[in-house]
């Protein structure tokens, strides 16, 4: 063990169970990993085993229905033998790596899924539709079923249960939140009444499983809710849970016998605090967690942007947390915990906090993927296997697609040479990581650069390629990963006075106090957000009728940017077109056709990227097979570039 992260790598006891380290994999549904009733598919078992192999001490499953009577859904209690068989296989295999697993038992998602709630509530999807209230008998049934489900979990060999959850506005959360619970019986009113369900759940579990079966609770320390379907950007307008109330709840949960608290934040109304994009600072939970940890003596496990091992190690040293609960980073790199323990943090493939593949993939496609890890969901059937024949592979372009292809092709046994025209590796990752809220992009670039070194890949910098070069080296395959460049609309009068988004991000051109950003896509909005945060006077000009119009932008990222613009007073002009760029601003055409002069020190144009002209024809007589990948083939993002490069390199 490397001593730098010795606290993170040291054992911890939760109830009767000792876990080998303090890096826990957060509960996360995968879509592909579960059967319809909440058992495990083979792909799900392989996915968890891979994370155990990668060093995580404790794995939490995603939310699993405890009750299937009141909700009338299928659940593990309907398939006990199958669940026990799957559980025993899973637990047997993770035990080989010294890992343990808790099942996250869910009361269900309440109003977030249009299911019954403590009181009638506006549903998340359509606030005009309200939920039905649970009867006392239904509440009792649900509690009893949670106890029986815990018993089944124990019989299947799992080490404990995590109760899902006083967070995200799910059912148990809506009991506890006064804004969602208007009952006047023993389950409503005082705080003790609102958390009574949590008390009765652990009593039911203790009756079924005995006192030595660990039970933890997932608890949001703050809701960040301004109202239903509306987040409080800075948390100052709170109608949900305040930290003060969370501290009181934590004390009650400890008194009921919970063995640990797994803390996070947010509700689906304030989804960007529950699923924080990179705009939310790493370690944002720590100040709140400190107050809870001072109030209780059971372990406090802290989740939400806790993947920086320096932050979590220090937080353990300072007594702020007992363990880090790592979500998306565990998807991005299953070996995270092992690499931390071995002090090899420069080999961690960094999660960039984009939400693109994981939660947005789950919402849009019903299954989790990952922008930086194309192997998610395929752990048991890896495509990255040794090639039958080692080939000479030339890769043109040292951006993310080129480096991913070089990594994968080398691991498959090919002889790879990477040619990069400029003097630096990273391509568009470099401007993309320029903001302080995108530093993970630079870490990802550093990961790739390190991989090039560790795999001894022949990287040629400042290298313009010619067909002759490839004829001489007798390349079998050329992968063109030449990337994309910003679009500058040359037809616009005065366009030379404007600055491209890339030049602004790279600091190649000065940017003044009053800024116009032309283009309200994700890149333009992130540039605008960065300047707005710095206190500059920002106007976004977008030709379409709304900004962040693309379905590929995850809703939580979009909501945070929009709320941020409102908070910082950013002006947004939609259905507005740029006409002329001037020395002191720009002339735009408003939706009604009138022209308006907007004063500004700098006009930044960020209206998208276009592929660099293809080298396919120029290299046609090189004698090699030519494959185009990444932005050079079709402009996309990190997810599409990595996937494209991975697939291509797996097929050489
Ligand atoms: C795809 C996905 C599914 C999730 N499902 C659950 C879940 O079932 N139960 C839960 O408590 N949290 C769930 N979460 C939230 C995570 O446990 C975690 O709190 C969140 O990802 C923030 O932590 P991170 O910054 O380490 O990713 C999910 C997150 C993701 C990305
Ligand atoms: S998709 Fe993005 S946020 Fe999600 S795990 Fe992968 S890198 Fe992280």
XYZ file of C-alpha atoms and ligand atoms in Angstrom:
691
model
C 0.000 0.000 0.000
C 1.220 3.503 -0.842
C 1.200 5.694 2.263
C -0.168 8.829 0.562
C -3.743 7.577 0.794
C -3.369 5.398 3.833
C -6.556 6.611 5.514
C -8.679 6.019 2.416
C -7.049 2.617 2.125
C -7.574 1.622 5.743
C -10.414 -0.623 7.001
C -13.636 0.663 8.531
C -16.347 -1.072 10.520
C -20.022 -0.511 9.802
C -22.165 -2.254 12.373
C -20.889 -5.801 12.450
C -19.097 -5.642 9.102
C -15.507 -4.615 8.476
C -14.771 -3.214 5.027
C -11.202 -3.345 3.727
C -10.987 0.319 2.697
C -12.957 3.566 2.677
C -13.640 3.792 -1.042
C -17.229 2.683 -1.519
C -18.972 2.436 -4.852
C -22.151 4.539 -4.731
C -25.581 3.049 -5.407
C -26.256 3.461 -9.112
C -28.843 1.836 -11.307
C -27.414 0.652 -14.597
C -30.391 -0.469 -16.651
C -28.457 -3.370 -18.149
C -27.521 -4.837 -14.763
C -30.950 -5.704 -13.426
C -33.766 -8.013 -14.339
C -37.224 -6.459 -14.566
C -37.908 -7.363 -10.930
C -34.604 -6.024 -9.566
C -32.466 -9.151 -9.551
C -29.093 -9.244 -11.312
C -28.431 -10.035 -14.956
C -25.129 -11.674 -15.865
C -23.948 -8.310 -17.230
C -24.835 -6.745 -13.867
C -22.907 -9.372 -11.928
C -19.871 -8.914 -14.188
C -20.088 -5.127 -13.812
C -19.970 -5.297 -10.007
C -17.286 -7.993 -9.954
C -15.124 -5.752 -12.152
C -15.426 -2.914 -9.587
C -14.557 -5.338 -6.774
C -11.534 -6.439 -8.756
C -10.706 -2.747 -9.161
C -10.390 -2.367 -5.408
C -13.641 -0.884 -4.090
C -14.138 -2.109 -0.535
C -17.915 -1.848 -0.443
C -20.308 -1.898 -3.371
C -23.846 -0.547 -3.117
C -26.405 -1.887 -5.568
C -28.769 0.528 -7.260
C -32.189 1.089 -5.712
C -34.060 -2.231 -5.482
C -37.796 -2.388 -4.734
C -38.407 -3.661 -1.235
C -42.177 -3.577 -1.496
C -44.025 -5.112 -4.386
C -47.434 -5.398 -2.720
C -48.613 -1.786 -2.397
C -46.935 -0.649 -5.605
C -48.211 -3.683 -7.479
C -44.835 -4.013 -9.183
C -42.582 -7.001 -9.529
C -39.851 -7.232 -6.915
C -37.185 -9.497 -5.464
C -39.667 -10.936 -2.978
C -41.545 -12.466 -5.916
C -38.421 -14.318 -7.080
C -36.626 -15.397 -3.910
C -34.835 -18.469 -5.238
C -33.516 -16.736 -8.330
C -32.397 -13.721 -6.287
C -30.594 -15.950 -3.797
C -28.827 -17.795 -6.604
C -27.697 -14.543 -8.258
C -26.717 -13.031 -4.917
C -24.617 -16.017 -3.952
C -22.778 -15.969 -7.273
C -22.156 -12.238 -7.008
C -21.062 -12.342 -3.366
C -18.854 -15.374 -3.963
C -17.073 -13.653 -6.839
C -16.551 -10.266 -5.135
C -15.305 -12.039 -1.995
C -12.314 -13.222 -4.043
C -11.227 -9.573 -4.092
C -12.102 -8.932 -0.451
C -15.087 -6.712 -1.330
C -18.524 -6.648 0.283
C -21.870 -5.553 -1.052
C -24.986 -3.884 0.361
C -28.293 -3.935 -1.466
C -29.978 -0.562 -1.582
C -33.568 -1.343 -0.624
C -36.029 1.161 -1.930
C -39.318 2.389 -0.507
C -39.818 3.500 -4.172
C -39.509 6.829 -5.926
C -42.884 8.297 -4.851
C -43.980 11.366 -6.769
C -40.915 11.144 -9.026
C -42.546 8.101 -10.615
C -46.174 9.174 -10.130
C -46.562 6.617 -7.318
C -48.405 7.071 -4.034
C -46.932 9.545 -1.556
C -47.597 10.625 2.061
C -49.935 13.367 0.790
C -51.218 14.212 -2.690
C -48.334 15.893 -4.514
C -47.696 17.285 -7.982
C -45.897 14.603 -9.962
C -42.490 15.474 -11.275
C -43.247 14.739 -14.919
C -46.510 16.677 -14.984
C -47.204 18.949 -12.002
C -50.858 19.240 -13.092
C -51.293 15.572 -12.183
C -51.233 14.794 -8.481
C -50.345 11.598 -6.675
C -52.596 9.653 -4.322
C -51.890 9.530 -0.590
C -50.871 6.257 1.060
C -53.253 4.854 3.679
C -51.926 3.839 7.100
C -52.413 0.180 6.138
C -50.375 0.670 2.973
C -47.577 2.332 4.938
C -47.543 -0.594 7.374
C -47.481 -3.084 4.498
C -44.578 -1.287 2.844
C -42.583 -1.275 6.068
C -43.227 -4.988 6.654
C -42.198 -5.776 3.059
C -38.955 -3.806 3.498
C -38.201 -6.058 6.501
C -38.912 -9.229 4.511
C -36.855 -7.985 1.574
C -33.910 -7.319 3.921
C -34.188 -10.903 5.134
C -33.988 -12.139 1.549
C -30.967 -9.878 0.923
C -29.281 -11.392 3.965
C -30.082 -14.923 2.809
C -28.557 -14.121 -0.592
C -25.255 -13.440 1.163
C -25.145 -9.652 0.974
C -23.357 -7.903 3.843
C -26.050 -5.324 4.602
C -28.751 -3.005 3.305
C -28.791 0.686 2.520
C -32.215 2.272 2.827
C -33.227 4.240 -0.227
C -33.534 7.008 0.603
C -34.105 10.329 2.251
C -32.937 12.019 -0.896
C -34.023 13.053 -4.411
C -37.615 13.607 -3.146
C -38.226 9.858 -3.356
C -40.914 8.335 -1.130
C -39.001 8.218 2.149
C -37.704 11.730 1.490
C -41.211 12.994 0.872
C -42.310 11.599 4.244
C -39.479 13.500 5.910
C -39.888 16.798 4.021
C -42.564 19.062 5.485
C -43.146 20.597 2.043
C -44.221 17.162 0.775
C -45.885 15.707 3.865
C -49.151 17.252 5.023
C -50.488 14.289 6.980
C -52.075 14.846 10.363
C -51.609 11.288 11.670
C -48.560 9.710 13.316
C -46.640 9.914 9.993
C -47.011 13.687 9.578
C -46.489 16.887 11.528
C -43.489 16.844 13.861
C -40.058 15.824 12.595
C -40.240 12.604 14.663
C -43.516 11.751 12.959
C -42.155 12.504 9.500
C -39.191 10.172 10.000
C -41.234 7.519 11.798
C -41.238 5.361 8.661
C -37.423 5.190 8.823
C -37.684 4.106 12.472
C -40.237 1.426 11.714
C -38.237 0.154 8.737
C -35.167 -0.534 10.843
C -37.342 -2.125 13.527
C -38.848 -4.424 10.891
C -35.387 -5.278 9.553
C -34.062 -5.988 13.037
C -37.002 -8.335 13.650
C -36.317 -10.202 10.410
C -32.513 -10.127 10.327
C -31.355 -9.696 13.929
C -29.356 -6.854 15.383
C -26.065 -7.625 13.678
C -27.158 -7.097 10.070
C -25.880 -3.637 9.021
C -28.430 -1.052 7.928
C -27.414 2.332 6.547
C -29.510 5.275 5.381
C -28.920 7.500 2.370
C -29.677 11.034 3.559
C -29.600 14.315 1.631
C -28.234 17.033 3.881
C -29.933 19.783 1.918
C -32.646 19.717 -0.741
C -31.707 22.912 -2.627
C -35.398 23.372 -3.508
C -36.921 26.727 -4.249
C -40.219 24.996 -4.997
C -41.600 22.031 -6.870
C -39.603 21.587 -10.086
C -37.395 24.568 -9.210
C -33.904 24.493 -7.756
C -32.311 27.073 -5.519
C -29.054 27.790 -7.329
C -27.130 29.018 -4.298
C -29.264 27.188 -1.741
C -30.411 30.406 -0.104
C -34.127 29.894 -0.822
C -34.910 26.518 0.713
C -38.383 25.013 0.956
C -37.023 21.501 1.415
C -34.532 20.192 3.962
C -32.131 22.590 5.610
C -28.808 21.428 6.985
C -30.061 22.170 10.506
C -32.962 19.776 10.010
C -30.643 17.185 8.438
C -28.506 17.256 11.575
C -31.605 16.587 13.686
C -32.626 13.732 11.369
C -29.121 12.267 11.583
C -29.349 12.195 15.372
C -32.742 10.502 15.225
C -31.521 7.900 12.719
C -28.594 7.090 14.975
C -30.937 6.716 17.930
C -33.106 4.297 15.883
C -30.101 2.056 15.349
C -28.867 2.895 11.830
C -25.266 1.764 11.532
C -24.057 4.529 9.210
C -25.315 7.486 7.225
C -24.498 7.857 3.552
C -24.928 11.546 2.847
C -25.487 13.487 -0.361
C -27.743 16.374 -1.459
C -30.594 17.432 -3.678
C -33.958 16.314 -4.974
C -35.089 15.756 -8.538
C -36.487 19.310 -8.338
C -32.881 20.418 -7.827
C -31.336 17.630 -9.816
C -28.011 19.336 -10.357
C -27.180 18.990 -6.674
C -28.167 15.297 -6.700
C -26.321 14.534 -9.948
C -23.775 17.324 -9.849
C -22.206 18.242 -13.178
C -18.617 19.476 -13.129
C -19.974 22.999 -12.519
C -20.523 21.969 -8.873
C -17.148 22.127 -7.098
C -15.494 18.865 -6.031
C -15.965 18.244 -2.317
C -19.003 20.552 -2.123
C -20.609 18.279 0.494
C -17.795 18.558 3.026
C -18.828 21.641 5.018
C -22.300 20.178 5.497
C -21.023 16.683 6.253
C -18.730 18.048 8.960
C -21.726 19.303 10.933
C -23.488 15.954 10.734
C -20.385 14.031 11.698
C -19.931 16.245 14.758
C -23.501 15.441 15.810
C -23.410 11.629 15.579
C -20.994 8.867 16.476
C -21.886 6.375 13.720
C -19.792 6.472 10.508
C -20.692 9.160 7.987
C -20.074 8.183 4.376
C -19.912 11.135 2.015
C -20.931 11.106 -1.657
C -21.260 13.657 -4.453
C -18.130 14.824 -6.315
C -15.852 13.041 -3.835
C -13.611 11.354 -6.409
C -10.531 13.495 -5.839
C -8.522 11.249 -3.503
C -6.585 14.197 -2.080
C -9.867 15.764 -0.962
C -11.295 12.586 0.567
C -8.035 11.527 2.223
C -7.754 14.959 3.861
C -11.428 14.871 4.884
C -10.863 11.564 6.670
C -7.721 12.907 8.356
C -9.661 15.954 9.565
C -12.508 13.799 10.860
C -15.079 15.249 8.450
C -16.012 11.950 6.798
C -15.413 8.275 7.472
C -15.493 7.031 3.891
C -15.937 8.367 0.362
C -18.900 7.151 -1.680
C -17.768 7.248 -5.294
C -20.380 7.229 -8.034
C -19.537 8.160 -11.587
C -15.787 7.800 -11.125
C -16.428 4.109 -10.432
C -18.210 3.876 -13.770
C -15.450 5.763 -15.573
C -12.623 3.716 -14.107
C -13.384 0.461 -12.282
C -9.748 0.365 -11.095
C -9.996 3.706 -9.269
C -9.725 2.316 -5.725
C -6.827 -0.010 -6.504
C -4.920 2.804 -8.241
C -5.491 5.123 -5.275
C -4.290 2.474 -2.833
C -1.187 1.894 -4.944
C -0.572 5.654 -5.244
C -0.920 5.478 -9.042
C -3.469 8.295 -9.325
C -1.955 9.503 -12.604
C -3.312 6.314 -14.174
C -6.935 6.972 -13.186
C -9.194 7.603 -16.170
C -10.949 10.687 -14.864
C -14.715 11.041 -14.851
C -15.336 14.443 -16.430
C -18.657 15.084 -14.661
C -20.470 15.416 -17.991
C -23.472 13.194 -17.051
C -23.653 12.353 -20.731
C -23.391 8.581 -20.784
C -24.268 7.580 -17.242
C -27.376 9.257 -15.869
C -28.435 10.759 -19.199
C -27.847 7.452 -20.946
C -29.959 5.783 -18.270
C -32.756 8.334 -18.709
C -32.711 8.424 -22.511
C -31.729 4.872 -23.468
C -32.539 2.900 -20.321
C -28.923 1.903 -19.823
C -25.815 3.497 -18.419
C -22.788 4.085 -20.606
C -19.833 6.383 -20.086
C -18.159 9.117 -22.090
C -14.684 7.906 -21.181
C -15.237 4.189 -20.621
C -16.778 2.378 -23.587
C -16.556 -0.966 -21.783
C -19.364 -0.233 -19.318
C -21.955 -2.982 -19.505
C -19.617 -5.264 -21.440
C -17.321 -6.267 -18.564
C -17.952 -9.966 -19.098
C -17.390 -9.878 -22.856
C -14.553 -7.403 -23.450
C -13.875 -6.411 -27.033
C -10.393 -5.296 -26.116
C -8.597 -8.603 -26.685
C -5.270 -9.410 -28.337
C -5.450 -9.195 -32.137
C -4.797 -12.390 -34.080
C -2.155 -10.610 -36.123
C -0.080 -7.642 -34.999
C -0.315 -4.831 -37.545
C 1.534 -1.605 -38.154
C -0.947 1.122 -37.262
C -0.418 4.823 -37.953
C -2.673 7.288 -36.170
C -2.881 10.836 -37.431
C -3.975 13.318 -34.779
C -3.203 13.403 -31.069
C -6.564 14.552 -29.751
C -8.768 12.336 -27.623
C -9.841 10.049 -30.492
C -6.272 9.556 -31.664
C -4.974 8.841 -28.166
C -7.813 6.446 -27.313
C -7.233 4.584 -30.574
C -3.480 4.463 -29.867
C -4.108 3.116 -26.359
C -6.528 0.409 -27.468
C -4.584 -0.651 -30.575
C -1.385 -0.960 -28.528
C -3.104 -3.009 -25.823
C -4.324 -5.304 -28.592
C -0.748 -5.921 -29.652
C -0.456 -3.641 -32.658
C 2.637 -1.600 -33.417
C 1.365 1.972 -33.175
C 2.839 5.296 -34.216
C 0.920 8.457 -33.377
C 1.535 11.609 -35.443
C 0.522 14.993 -34.043
C 0.854 18.123 -36.137
C 1.233 20.531 -33.217
C 3.605 20.474 -30.293
C 1.004 19.294 -27.747
C -1.316 16.348 -27.278
C -4.985 16.857 -26.444
C -6.550 18.709 -29.381
C -9.895 20.179 -28.387
C -9.542 18.843 -24.830
C -7.184 21.740 -24.173
C -9.668 24.591 -24.696
C -12.499 22.421 -23.337
C -10.680 22.111 -20.015
C -9.819 25.786 -19.705
C -12.516 26.719 -17.180
C -11.954 26.105 -13.480
C -15.149 24.011 -13.580
C -13.772 21.747 -16.314
C -10.415 20.796 -14.788
C -11.333 17.114 -15.012
C -11.007 17.459 -18.793
C -7.343 18.386 -18.323
C -6.945 15.453 -15.948
C -8.393 13.201 -18.629
C -5.881 14.592 -21.117
C -3.105 13.942 -18.579
C -4.389 10.364 -18.217
C -4.096 9.831 -21.962
C -0.651 11.403 -22.153
C 0.476 9.135 -19.325
C -0.965 6.103 -21.134
C 1.078 7.021 -24.214
C 4.196 6.892 -22.002
C 3.302 3.766 -20.046
C 2.455 1.856 -23.217
C 5.668 3.092 -24.876
C 3.731 4.395 -27.858
C 5.859 6.030 -30.529
C 4.442 9.572 -30.470
C 5.810 11.972 -33.067
C 5.098 15.616 -32.310
C 5.156 18.491 -34.853
C 4.665 15.824 -37.505
C 2.960 16.698 -40.809
C 2.111 13.408 -42.516
C 2.677 12.495 -46.182
C 1.839 9.322 -48.165
C 5.577 8.668 -48.467
C 5.969 8.378 -44.718
C 3.431 5.578 -44.592
C 4.801 3.790 -47.660
C 8.227 3.746 -46.011
C 6.914 2.533 -42.683
C 4.668 -0.015 -44.494
C 1.648 0.898 -42.369
C -1.204 -1.616 -42.625
C -3.830 0.729 -41.241
C -4.043 4.502 -40.930
C -6.545 5.947 -38.473
C -7.342 9.546 -39.287
C -8.216 11.388 -36.084
C -7.622 14.912 -37.284
C -10.452 16.473 -35.301
C -12.435 19.643 -35.820
C -12.019 23.412 -35.792
C -14.428 26.175 -34.776
C -16.829 27.501 -37.401
C -16.408 31.231 -38.066
C -19.181 32.596 -40.317
C -17.051 34.428 -42.873
C -20.113 36.034 -44.496
C -20.777 38.176 -41.422
C -19.529 41.712 -41.805
C -16.662 42.490 -39.406
C -16.194 38.829 -38.414
C -12.426 39.345 -38.152
C -13.081 41.576 -35.159
C -14.686 38.615 -33.347
C -12.834 36.008 -31.306
C -13.495 32.299 -31.669
C -14.580 30.433 -28.554
C -11.403 28.368 -28.733
C -9.158 31.459 -28.909
C -11.006 32.980 -25.968
C -10.695 29.796 -23.914
C -7.020 29.435 -24.695
C -6.379 33.058 -23.769
C -5.007 33.778 -27.252
C -7.060 36.954 -27.499
C -7.947 39.375 -24.691
C -11.552 39.314 -23.455
C -13.058 42.466 -21.958
C -15.592 43.131 -19.227
C -18.609 43.316 -21.547
C -18.877 40.122 -23.562
C -21.278 38.959 -26.258
C -21.279 35.217 -26.873
C -22.785 34.299 -30.221
C -24.070 30.732 -30.006
C -26.069 29.240 -27.166
C -25.053 25.597 -27.535
C -23.264 23.784 -24.741
C -19.813 25.192 -25.525
C -21.087 28.764 -25.913
C -23.108 28.509 -22.717
C -20.180 27.129 -20.744
C -18.024 30.010 -21.992
C -20.779 32.422 -20.983
C -21.181 30.760 -17.592
C -17.433 31.028 -16.948
C -17.359 34.764 -17.686
C -20.606 35.388 -15.802
C -19.139 33.674 -12.733
C -16.115 35.938 -12.973
C -18.454 38.927 -12.711
C -18.348 40.007 -16.360
C -21.327 41.478 -18.143
C -22.454 38.695 -20.490
C -25.020 38.533 -23.294
C -25.781 35.325 -25.196
C -27.093 35.700 -28.746
C -28.758 32.582 -30.125
C -30.429 32.229 -33.537
C -32.766 29.417 -32.387
C -35.736 29.998 -30.122
C -33.943 28.569 -27.097
C -30.429 28.013 -25.852
C -29.062 24.551 -24.999
C -31.533 23.250 -27.487
C -29.864 19.889 -28.101
C -31.335 16.731 -26.564
C -27.783 15.539 -25.964
C -27.341 18.101 -23.160
C -28.258 16.364 -19.873
C -31.145 18.098 -18.100
C -29.224 18.679 -14.892
C -26.356 20.398 -16.709
C -28.829 22.482 -18.662
C -30.832 23.430 -15.562
C -27.710 24.501 -13.692
C -26.478 26.685 -16.536
C -29.920 28.303 -16.940
C -30.257 28.945 -13.200
C -26.674 30.227 -13.165
C -27.490 32.705 -15.930
C -30.491 33.920 -13.946
C -28.353 34.180 -10.802
C -25.533 36.112 -12.467
C -27.833 38.318 -14.535
C -26.719 37.006 -17.939
C -28.839 38.365 -20.797
C -30.151 35.763 -23.228
C -31.400 36.875 -26.639
C -33.001 33.996 -28.525
C -34.309 33.990 -32.108
C -31.705 36.711 -32.589
C -29.092 36.743 -35.327
C -25.658 38.316 -35.507
C -25.488 40.832 -38.371
C -22.271 42.815 -37.940
C -19.321 42.733 -35.578
C -18.086 46.207 -34.643
C -15.073 47.474 -32.711
C -17.330 48.251 -29.771
C -19.971 45.529 -29.968
C -22.276 43.952 -32.501
C -25.429 44.611 -34.461
C -28.031 41.894 -34.080
C -31.378 41.264 -35.728
C -34.114 40.767 -33.146
C -37.047 38.334 -33.580
C -39.267 41.141 -34.950
C -36.714 41.929 -37.661
C -35.459 45.157 -36.115
C -31.759 45.729 -35.697
C -30.136 46.589 -32.409
C -26.620 47.612 -31.510
C -25.274 45.764 -28.452
C -22.273 47.438 -26.854
C -19.451 45.079 -25.879
C -15.683 44.922 -25.490
C -15.453 41.450 -27.018
C -17.655 39.408 -29.351
C -17.016 35.683 -29.043
C -18.356 33.346 -31.707
C -19.108 29.786 -30.652
C -21.522 28.341 -33.179
C -20.047 24.897 -33.509
C -17.194 22.976 -35.073
C -16.531 21.527 -38.500
C -14.278 18.577 -39.353
C -10.749 19.388 -40.429
C -10.608 18.636 -44.195
C -9.997 14.917 -44.587
C -6.561 13.563 -45.500
C -8.159 10.443 -46.984
C -7.551 11.442 -50.596
C -4.075 12.789 -49.929
C -3.081 9.490 -48.349
C -4.991 7.271 -50.772
C -1.870 5.838 -52.410
C -0.099 5.133 -49.131
C -1.039 1.472 -49.547
C -2.736 1.301 -46.166
C -6.350 0.775 -45.123
C -7.678 4.208 -44.071
C -10.289 4.673 -41.341
C -11.604 8.020 -40.146
C -12.575 8.422 -36.508
C -13.717 11.064 -34.034
C -14.657 14.648 -34.882
C -12.871 14.354 -38.224
C -15.491 11.797 -39.261
C -18.448 13.426 -37.551
C -18.310 16.268 -35.069
C -19.459 15.071 -31.654
C -18.187 15.182 -28.104
C -15.933 13.228 -25.743
C -18.394 10.336 -25.610
C -18.707 9.948 -29.368
C -14.965 10.414 -29.987
C -13.900 7.838 -27.412
C -16.504 5.320 -28.512
C -15.635 5.768 -32.173
C -11.907 5.366 -31.519
C -12.384 2.385 -29.222
C -14.600 0.533 -31.694
C -12.276 1.224 -34.606
C -9.184 0.108 -32.690
C -10.951 -3.028 -31.457
C -11.680 -3.989 -35.050
C -8.191 -3.674 -36.546
C -26.608 6.211 -13.566
C -26.823 6.582 -12.137
C -27.793 5.929 -11.382
C -27.970 6.257 -10.037
N -28.858 5.526 -9.298
C -28.908 5.735 -7.950
C -29.652 4.863 -7.118
O -30.254 3.882 -7.579
N -29.682 5.135 -5.788
C -29.028 6.198 -5.247
O -29.085 6.393 -4.031
N -28.301 7.025 -6.003
C -28.197 6.810 -7.340
N -27.379 7.587 -8.103
C -26.637 8.696 -7.476
C -25.233 8.270 -7.067
O -25.280 7.314 -6.037
C -24.403 9.468 -6.584
O -25.016 10.030 -5.473
C -24.232 10.526 -7.657
O -23.755 9.932 -8.839
C -23.263 11.625 -7.228
O -22.040 11.067 -6.838
P -20.737 11.130 -7.802
O -20.390 12.586 -7.948
O -19.679 10.373 -7.074
O -21.120 10.519 -9.080
C -27.195 7.289 -9.450
C -26.243 7.928 -10.217
C -26.028 7.581 -11.542
C -24.940 8.263 -12.324
S -20.578 9.701 -18.624
Fe -19.395 11.473 -17.948
S -20.151 11.888 -15.872
Fe -20.874 9.863 -16.422
S -19.368 8.500 -15.552
Fe -18.758 8.846 -17.661
S -17.375 10.598 -17.610
Fe -18.423 10.522 -15.656
